[in-house]
Amino acid sequence: MKNILLIEDEKKVSKFIKQGLEEEGFIVETAFNGEEGFLKSADNKFSLIILDVMLPKMDGFEVLEKIRANKNHTPVLMLTAKDALSDKVTGLNLGADDYLTKPFAFEELLARIKSLLRRGEIKSTQMKVADLELDTVRHKAKRNGDEIELTSREYALLEFFMRNKNQIVTRETISEKIWNINFDTGTNVIDVYVNHLRQKIDGNYDKKLIHTVRGAGYVMKEDVV
Ligand code: CA
């Protein structure tokens, strides 16, 4: 049984969604303002949260921000007003997983919910080198428990290093695997990227994980080369 938290202040809309989802076999808990919704979300028992943007006490964006600040990664489907493109962008930037524009057909809502739940079922895969952790589903890196912001290219590079731990990787291999091209040997693009990544991964820590192997490339390992 999947638990869904529905944060929606319009009684009629809330009732319509709740009834429909219950008929589909979901357990639905309702909240009628942002504050109540946020408090209920802290239970962490929900597989999904449906969150309206326009809410009394605390709007949907604020609720979403607080949910994510609480390290709660429950998928959030936002309900936005018609044509409010900026709402969609704001919501997605704050960590919403999808949005639906009001008014919507119940079938559309159900399809979005099922798709989000399927996505959530893919288990997080964690990789670890020393105190560096990588979540290959969420594309998040942590060092000593602190989250490290990475661009998508830096993430790809880091994942590649971690998968090839303790092995020397050459600049040629990196350019093939990460950029799918061979850079002119005269450019230092790879070194620039590796140095950016290194700054983020190793910059603030005594124990360095990315090492240069002179004349060969790089290696990720715990011990000093
Ligand atoms: Ca509303």
PDB file of C-alpha atoms and ligand atoms in Angstrom:
ATOM      1  CA  MET A   1       0.000   0.000   0.000  1.00  0.00           C
ATOM      2  CA  LYS A   2       1.304   3.417  -0.947  1.00  0.00           C
ATOM      3  CA  ASN A   3       0.730   6.402   1.307  1.00  0.00           C
ATOM      4  CA  ILE A   4       0.172   9.724  -0.355  1.00  0.00           C
ATOM      5  CA  LEU A   5       0.110  13.092   1.371  1.00  0.00           C
ATOM      6  CA  LEU A   6      -2.202  15.563  -0.326  1.00  0.00           C
ATOM      7  CA  ILE A   7      -1.652  19.222   0.581  1.00  0.00           C
ATOM      8  CA  GLU A   8      -4.494  21.158  -1.007  1.00  0.00           C
ATOM      9  CA  ASP A   9      -6.723  23.795   0.577  1.00  0.00           C
ATOM     10  CA  GLU A  10      -9.648  23.630  -1.857  1.00  0.00           C
ATOM     11  CA  LYS A  11     -11.989  21.169  -0.189  1.00  0.00           C
ATOM     12  CA  LYS A  12     -13.678  20.094  -3.413  1.00  0.00           C
ATOM     13  CA  VAL A  13     -10.420  19.428  -5.256  1.00  0.00           C
ATOM     14  CA  SER A  14      -8.987  17.625  -2.239  1.00  0.00           C
ATOM     15  CA  LYS A  15     -12.051  15.398  -1.957  1.00  0.00           C
ATOM     16  CA  PHE A  16     -12.021  14.612  -5.681  1.00  0.00           C
ATOM     17  CA  ILE A  17      -8.341  13.601  -5.634  1.00  0.00           C
ATOM     18  CA  LYS A  18      -8.605  11.654  -2.375  1.00  0.00           C
ATOM     19  CA  GLN A  19     -11.606   9.639  -3.523  1.00  0.00           C
ATOM     20  CA  GLY A  20     -10.093   8.845  -6.891  1.00  0.00           C
ATOM     21  CA  LEU A  21      -6.786   7.736  -5.395  1.00  0.00           C
ATOM     22  CA  GLU A  22      -8.459   5.626  -2.734  1.00  0.00           C
ATOM     23  CA  GLU A  23     -10.388   3.828  -5.437  1.00  0.00           C
ATOM     24  CA  GLU A  24      -7.000   3.055  -6.990  1.00  0.00           C
ATOM     25  CA  GLY A  25      -5.851   1.516  -3.723  1.00  0.00           C
ATOM     26  CA  PHE A  26      -3.764   4.350  -2.284  1.00  0.00           C
ATOM     27  CA  ILE A  27      -3.966   5.538   1.310  1.00  0.00           C
ATOM     28  CA  VAL A  28      -4.418   9.300   1.237  1.00  0.00           C
ATOM     29  CA  GLU A  29      -3.802  11.703   4.083  1.00  0.00           C
ATOM     30  CA  THR A  30      -4.946  15.284   3.578  1.00  0.00           C
ATOM     31  CA  ALA A  31      -3.673  18.625   4.825  1.00  0.00           C
ATOM     32  CA  PHE A  32      -5.500  21.884   4.142  1.00  0.00           C
ATOM     33  CA  ASN A  33      -2.764  24.467   4.637  1.00  0.00           C
ATOM     34  CA  GLY A  34       0.989  24.660   4.144  1.00  0.00           C
ATOM     35  CA  GLU A  35       1.905  24.486   7.797  1.00  0.00           C
ATOM     36  CA  GLU A  36      -0.178  21.383   8.446  1.00  0.00           C
ATOM     37  CA  GLY A  37       1.167  19.820   5.257  1.00  0.00           C
ATOM     38  CA  PHE A  38       4.770  20.419   6.230  1.00  0.00           C
ATOM     39  CA  LEU A  39       4.229  18.996   9.720  1.00  0.00           C
ATOM     40  CA  LYS A  40       2.637  15.866   8.288  1.00  0.00           C
ATOM     41  CA  SER A  41       5.414  15.450   5.701  1.00  0.00           C
ATOM     42  CA  ALA A  42       7.921  15.069   8.536  1.00  0.00           C
ATOM     43  CA  ASP A  43       6.409  11.631   9.222  1.00  0.00           C
ATOM     44  CA  ASN A  44       8.424  10.320   6.296  1.00  0.00           C
ATOM     45  CA  LYS A  45       5.962   7.498   5.707  1.00  0.00           C
ATOM     46  CA  PHE A  46       4.730   8.869   2.379  1.00  0.00           C
ATOM     47  CA  SER A  47       5.701   7.512  -1.011  1.00  0.00           C
ATOM     48  CA  LEU A  48       4.618  10.749  -2.662  1.00  0.00           C
ATOM     49  CA  ILE A  49       3.454  14.258  -1.807  1.00  0.00           C
ATOM     50  CA  ILE A  50       0.940  16.182  -3.905  1.00  0.00           C
ATOM     51  CA  LEU A  51       1.474  19.858  -3.178  1.00  0.00           C
ATOM     52  CA  ASP A  52      -0.647  22.774  -4.296  1.00  0.00           C
ATOM     53  CA  VAL A  53       1.181  26.084  -4.845  1.00  0.00           C
ATOM     54  CA  MET A  54      -1.478  28.466  -3.545  1.00  0.00           C
ATOM     55  CA  LEU A  55      -1.987  27.551   0.088  1.00  0.00           C
ATOM     56  CA  PRO A  56      -2.857  29.483   3.232  1.00  0.00           C
ATOM     57  CA  LYS A  57      -0.314  29.937   6.066  1.00  0.00           C
ATOM     58  CA  MET A  58       2.674  28.796   4.004  1.00  0.00           C
ATOM     59  CA  ASP A  59       2.633  28.547   0.211  1.00  0.00           C
ATOM     60  CA  GLY A  60       3.609  25.416  -1.690  1.00  0.00           C
ATOM     61  CA  PHE A  61       7.080  26.703  -2.577  1.00  0.00           C
ATOM     62  CA  GLU A  62       7.893  27.387   1.048  1.00  0.00           C
ATOM     63  CA  VAL A  63       6.582  23.965   2.038  1.00  0.00           C
ATOM     64  CA  LEU A  64       8.730  22.337  -0.657  1.00  0.00           C
ATOM     65  CA  GLU A  65      11.800  24.275   0.412  1.00  0.00           C
ATOM     66  CA  LYS A  66      11.338  23.163   4.019  1.00  0.00           C
ATOM     67  CA  ILE A  67      10.699  19.550   3.019  1.00  0.00           C
ATOM     68  CA  ARG A  68      13.971  19.436   1.088  1.00  0.00           C
ATOM     69  CA  ALA A  69      15.853  21.356   3.786  1.00  0.00           C
ATOM     70  CA  ASN A  70      14.755  18.539   6.110  1.00  0.00           C
ATOM     71  CA  LYS A  71      16.604  16.088   3.830  1.00  0.00           C
ATOM     72  CA  ASN A  72      13.275  14.548   2.921  1.00  0.00           C
ATOM     73  CA  HIS A  73      13.560  13.281  -0.676  1.00  0.00           C
ATOM     74  CA  THR A  74       9.981  12.066  -1.075  1.00  0.00           C
ATOM     75  CA  PRO A  75       8.854  12.727  -4.675  1.00  0.00           C
ATOM     76  CA  VAL A  76       6.778  15.912  -4.866  1.00  0.00           C
ATOM     77  CA  LEU A  77       4.178  16.557  -7.557  1.00  0.00           C
ATOM     78  CA  MET A  78       3.170  20.218  -7.608  1.00  0.00           C
ATOM     79  CA  LEU A  79      -0.203  21.520  -8.664  1.00  0.00           C
ATOM     80  CA  THR A  80       0.220  24.886 -10.352  1.00  0.00           C
ATOM     81  CA  ALA A  81      -2.191  27.480 -11.646  1.00  0.00           C
ATOM     82  CA  LYS A  82      -2.963  27.559 -15.342  1.00  0.00           C
ATOM     83  CA  ASP A  83      -0.197  28.989 -17.525  1.00  0.00           C
ATOM     84  CA  ALA A  84       1.953  30.046 -14.604  1.00  0.00           C
ATOM     85  CA  LEU A  85       5.221  29.038 -16.254  1.00  0.00           C
ATOM     86  CA  SER A  86       7.284  30.776 -13.579  1.00  0.00           C
ATOM     87  CA  ASP A  87       5.569  28.587 -10.960  1.00  0.00           C
ATOM     88  CA  LYS A  88       6.703  25.467 -12.772  1.00  0.00           C
ATOM     89  CA  VAL A  89      10.267  26.712 -13.058  1.00  0.00           C
ATOM     90  CA  THR A  90      10.365  27.809  -9.418  1.00  0.00           C
ATOM     91  CA  GLY A  91       8.932  24.487  -8.304  1.00  0.00           C
ATOM     92  CA  LEU A  92      11.380  22.381 -10.277  1.00  0.00           C
ATOM     93  CA  ASN A  93      14.294  24.525  -9.090  1.00  0.00           C
ATOM     94  CA  LEU A  94      13.252  23.996  -5.500  1.00  0.00           C
ATOM     95  CA  GLY A  95      13.265  20.240  -5.962  1.00  0.00           C
ATOM     96  CA  ALA A  96       9.786  19.311  -7.177  1.00  0.00           C
ATOM     97  CA  ASP A  97       9.809  16.132  -9.273  1.00  0.00           C
ATOM     98  CA  ASP A  98       6.929  16.989 -11.556  1.00  0.00           C
ATOM     99  CA  TYR A  99       4.036  19.398 -11.846  1.00  0.00           C
ATOM    100  CA  LEU A 100       0.517  19.364 -13.130  1.00  0.00           C
ATOM    101  CA  THR A 101      -1.444  22.395 -14.285  1.00  0.00           C
ATOM    102  CA  LYS A 102      -4.931  22.976 -12.904  1.00  0.00           C
ATOM    103  CA  PRO A 103      -7.505  22.016 -14.002  1.00  0.00           C
ATOM    104  CA  PHE A 104      -6.459  18.482 -14.872  1.00  0.00           C
ATOM    105  CA  ALA A 105      -8.160  15.184 -15.633  1.00  0.00           C
ATOM    106  CA  PHE A 106      -7.881  12.590 -12.892  1.00  0.00           C
ATOM    107  CA  GLU A 107      -6.320  10.105 -15.349  1.00  0.00           C
ATOM    108  CA  GLU A 108      -3.509  12.567 -16.001  1.00  0.00           C
ATOM    109  CA  LEU A 109      -2.839  12.934 -12.281  1.00  0.00           C
ATOM    110  CA  LEU A 110      -2.854   9.164 -11.848  1.00  0.00           C
ATOM    111  CA  ALA A 111      -0.414   8.678 -14.729  1.00  0.00           C
ATOM    112  CA  ARG A 112       2.007  11.223 -13.249  1.00  0.00           C
ATOM    113  CA  ILE A 113       1.778   9.628  -9.818  1.00  0.00           C
ATOM    114  CA  LYS A 114       2.464   6.145 -11.173  1.00  0.00           C
ATOM    115  CA  SER A 115       5.428   7.384 -13.161  1.00  0.00           C
ATOM    116  CA  LEU A 116       6.923   9.143 -10.120  1.00  0.00           C
ATOM    117  CA  LEU A 117       6.424   6.078  -7.944  1.00  0.00           C
ATOM    118  CA  ARG A 118       8.158   3.867 -10.515  1.00  0.00           C
ATOM    119  CA  ARG A 119      11.091   6.256 -10.573  1.00  0.00           C
ATOM    120  CA  GLY A 120      11.258   6.174  -6.787  1.00  0.00           C
ATOM    121  CA  GLU A 121      11.461   2.407  -6.784  1.00  0.00           C
ATOM    122  CA  ILE A 122      14.854   2.416  -8.418  1.00  0.00           C
ATOM    123  CA  LYS A 123      17.022   1.938  -5.390  1.00  0.00           C
ATOM    124  CA  SER A 124      19.763   4.428  -4.688  1.00  0.00           C
ATOM    125  CA  THR A 125      23.142   3.032  -5.475  1.00  0.00           C
ATOM    126  CA  GLN A 126      25.929   4.216  -3.254  1.00  0.00           C
ATOM    127  CA  MET A 127      29.609   4.198  -4.124  1.00  0.00           C
ATOM    128  CA  LYS A 128      32.263   4.961  -1.560  1.00  0.00           C
ATOM    129  CA  VAL A 129      35.966   5.822  -1.526  1.00  0.00           C
ATOM    130  CA  ALA A 130      37.213   6.731   1.968  1.00  0.00           C
ATOM    131  CA  ASP A 131      34.695   9.289   3.295  1.00  0.00           C
ATOM    132  CA  LEU A 132      33.577  10.269  -0.211  1.00  0.00           C
ATOM    133  CA  GLU A 133      30.141   8.924  -1.070  1.00  0.00           C
ATOM    134  CA  LEU A 134      28.373   9.010  -4.390  1.00  0.00           C
ATOM    135  CA  ASP A 135      24.694   8.360  -4.995  1.00  0.00           C
ATOM    136  CA  THR A 136      24.490   7.263  -8.619  1.00  0.00           C
ATOM    137  CA  VAL A 137      20.715   7.591  -8.802  1.00  0.00           C
ATOM    138  CA  ARG A 138      20.379  11.051  -7.339  1.00  0.00           C
ATOM    139  CA  HIS A 139      23.751  12.199  -8.693  1.00  0.00           C
ATOM    140  CA  LYS A 140      24.830  13.552  -5.340  1.00  0.00           C
ATOM    141  CA  ALA A 141      28.290  13.505  -3.828  1.00  0.00           C
ATOM    142  CA  LYS A 142      29.174  13.857  -0.166  1.00  0.00           C
ATOM    143  CA  ARG A 143      32.504  14.160   1.549  1.00  0.00           C
ATOM    144  CA  ASN A 144      32.578  13.522   5.279  1.00  0.00           C
ATOM    145  CA  GLY A 145      28.785  13.882   5.214  1.00  0.00           C
ATOM    146  CA  ASP A 146      28.812  17.319   3.534  1.00  0.00           C
ATOM    147  CA  GLU A 147      27.052  17.588   0.214  1.00  0.00           C
ATOM    148  CA  ILE A 148      29.250  18.747  -2.685  1.00  0.00           C
ATOM    149  CA  GLU A 149      27.646  20.652  -5.559  1.00  0.00           C
ATOM    150  CA  LEU A 150      28.757  19.253  -8.907  1.00  0.00           C
ATOM    151  CA  THR A 151      27.977  20.140 -12.503  1.00  0.00           C
ATOM    152  CA  SER A 152      26.787  17.215 -14.602  1.00  0.00           C
ATOM    153  CA  ARG A 153      30.192  16.935 -16.265  1.00  0.00           C
ATOM    154  CA  GLU A 154      31.985  16.955 -12.933  1.00  0.00           C
ATOM    155  CA  TYR A 155      29.595  14.304 -11.683  1.00  0.00           C
ATOM    156  CA  ALA A 156      30.325  12.090 -14.695  1.00  0.00           C
ATOM    157  CA  LEU A 157      34.033  12.547 -14.181  1.00  0.00           C
ATOM    158  CA  LEU A 158      33.798  11.719 -10.489  1.00  0.00           C
ATOM    159  CA  GLU A 159      31.707   8.619 -11.108  1.00  0.00           C
ATOM    160  CA  PHE A 160      34.250   7.491 -13.669  1.00  0.00           C
ATOM    161  CA  PHE A 161      37.116   7.968 -11.213  1.00  0.00           C
ATOM    162  CA  MET A 162      35.246   6.089  -8.499  1.00  0.00           C
ATOM    163  CA  ARG A 163      34.384   3.187 -10.780  1.00  0.00           C
ATOM    164  CA  ASN A 164      38.056   2.930 -11.691  1.00  0.00           C
ATOM    165  CA  LYS A 165      39.357   3.325  -8.168  1.00  0.00           C
ATOM    166  CA  ASN A 166      43.057   2.470  -7.712  1.00  0.00           C
ATOM    167  CA  GLN A 167      43.574   2.342 -11.479  1.00  0.00           C
ATOM    168  CA  ILE A 168      45.417   4.934 -13.490  1.00  0.00           C
ATOM    169  CA  VAL A 169      43.127   6.619 -15.982  1.00  0.00           C
ATOM    170  CA  THR A 170      44.703   8.462 -18.871  1.00  0.00           C
ATOM    171  CA  ARG A 171      43.536  11.780 -20.281  1.00  0.00           C
ATOM    172  CA  GLU A 172      42.689   9.955 -23.511  1.00  0.00           C
ATOM    173  CA  THR A 173      40.380   7.526 -21.698  1.00  0.00           C
ATOM    174  CA  ILE A 174      38.705  10.392 -19.872  1.00  0.00           C
ATOM    175  CA  SER A 175      38.083  12.360 -23.057  1.00  0.00           C
ATOM    176  CA  GLU A 176      36.629   9.278 -24.746  1.00  0.00           C
ATOM    177  CA  LYS A 177      34.435   8.186 -21.854  1.00  0.00           C
ATOM    178  CA  ILE A 178      33.246  11.549 -20.586  1.00  0.00           C
ATOM    179  CA  TRP A 179      33.261  13.720 -23.693  1.00  0.00           C
ATOM    180  CA  ASN A 180      32.943  11.007 -26.325  1.00  0.00           C
ATOM    181  CA  ILE A 181      35.613  12.718 -28.357  1.00  0.00           C
ATOM    182  CA  ASN A 182      39.360  12.850 -28.536  1.00  0.00           C
ATOM    183  CA  PHE A 183      40.683  16.249 -27.691  1.00  0.00           C
ATOM    184  CA  ASP A 184      43.605  17.606 -29.543  1.00  0.00           C
ATOM    185  CA  THR A 185      46.521  16.564 -27.343  1.00  0.00           C
ATOM    186  CA  GLY A 186      47.517  20.211 -27.180  1.00  0.00           C
ATOM    187  CA  THR A 187      44.492  21.262 -25.115  1.00  0.00           C
ATOM    188  CA  ASN A 188      44.320  21.092 -21.363  1.00  0.00           C
ATOM    189  CA  VAL A 189      40.535  20.832 -21.063  1.00  0.00           C
ATOM    190  CA  ILE A 190      40.751  17.592 -19.101  1.00  0.00           C
ATOM    191  CA  ASP A 191      43.234  19.044 -16.633  1.00  0.00           C
ATOM    192  CA  VAL A 192      41.055  22.089 -16.130  1.00  0.00           C
ATOM    193  CA  TYR A 193      38.009  19.921 -15.374  1.00  0.00           C
ATOM    194  CA  VAL A 194      39.937  17.553 -13.146  1.00  0.00           C
ATOM    195  CA  ASN A 195      41.318  20.520 -11.220  1.00  0.00           C
ATOM    196  CA  HIS A 196      37.831  21.963 -10.714  1.00  0.00           C
ATOM    197  CA  LEU A 197      36.619  18.614  -9.474  1.00  0.00           C
ATOM    198  CA  ARG A 198      39.656  18.159  -7.305  1.00  0.00           C
ATOM    199  CA  GLN A 199      39.090  21.555  -5.720  1.00  0.00           C
ATOM    200  CA  LYS A 200      35.576  20.491  -4.749  1.00  0.00           C
ATOM    201  CA  ILE A 201      36.412  16.954  -3.645  1.00  0.00           C
ATOM    202  CA  ASP A 202      39.807  17.415  -2.015  1.00  0.00           C
ATOM    203  CA  GLY A 203      40.200  21.158  -1.534  1.00  0.00           C
ATOM    204  CA  ASN A 204      38.945  21.328   2.028  1.00  0.00           C
ATOM    205  CA  TYR A 205      40.217  17.966   3.217  1.00  0.00           C
ATOM    206  CA  ASP A 206      43.601  16.753   4.401  1.00  0.00           C
ATOM    207  CA  LYS A 207      43.240  13.362   2.820  1.00  0.00           C
ATOM    208  CA  LYS A 208      43.489  13.775  -0.962  1.00  0.00           C
ATOM    209  CA  LEU A 209      41.713  11.255  -3.171  1.00  0.00           C
ATOM    210  CA  ILE A 210      42.474  12.404  -6.722  1.00  0.00           C
ATOM    211  CA  HIS A 211      46.173  12.148  -7.533  1.00  0.00           C
ATOM    212  CA  THR A 212      48.158  13.095 -10.607  1.00  0.00           C
ATOM    213  CA  VAL A 213      50.361  10.382 -11.993  1.00  0.00           C
ATOM    214  CA  ARG A 214      53.116  12.177 -13.822  1.00  0.00           C
ATOM    215  CA  GLY A 215      53.256  11.347 -17.514  1.00  0.00           C
ATOM    216  CA  ALA A 216      50.283   8.973 -17.246  1.00  0.00           C
ATOM    217  CA  GLY A 217      47.066  10.567 -16.023  1.00  0.00           C
ATOM    218  CA  TYR A 218      45.155  10.394 -12.771  1.00  0.00           C
ATOM    219  CA  VAL A 219      44.253   7.899 -10.131  1.00  0.00           C
ATOM    220  CA  MET A 220      41.647   7.928  -7.410  1.00  0.00           C
ATOM    221  CA  LYS A 221      42.866   6.213  -4.300  1.00  0.00           C
ATOM    222  CA  GLU A 222      42.965   6.592  -0.569  1.00  0.00           C
ATOM    223  CA  ASP A 223      46.706   6.294  -0.055  1.00  0.00           C
ATOM    224  CA  VAL A 224      49.300   8.717  -1.276  1.00  0.00           C
ATOM    225  CA  VAL A 225      50.836   7.679  -4.589  1.00  0.00           C
TER     226      VAL A 225
HETATM  227 CA    CA B   1      -4.998  26.301  -3.486  1.00  0.00          CA
END
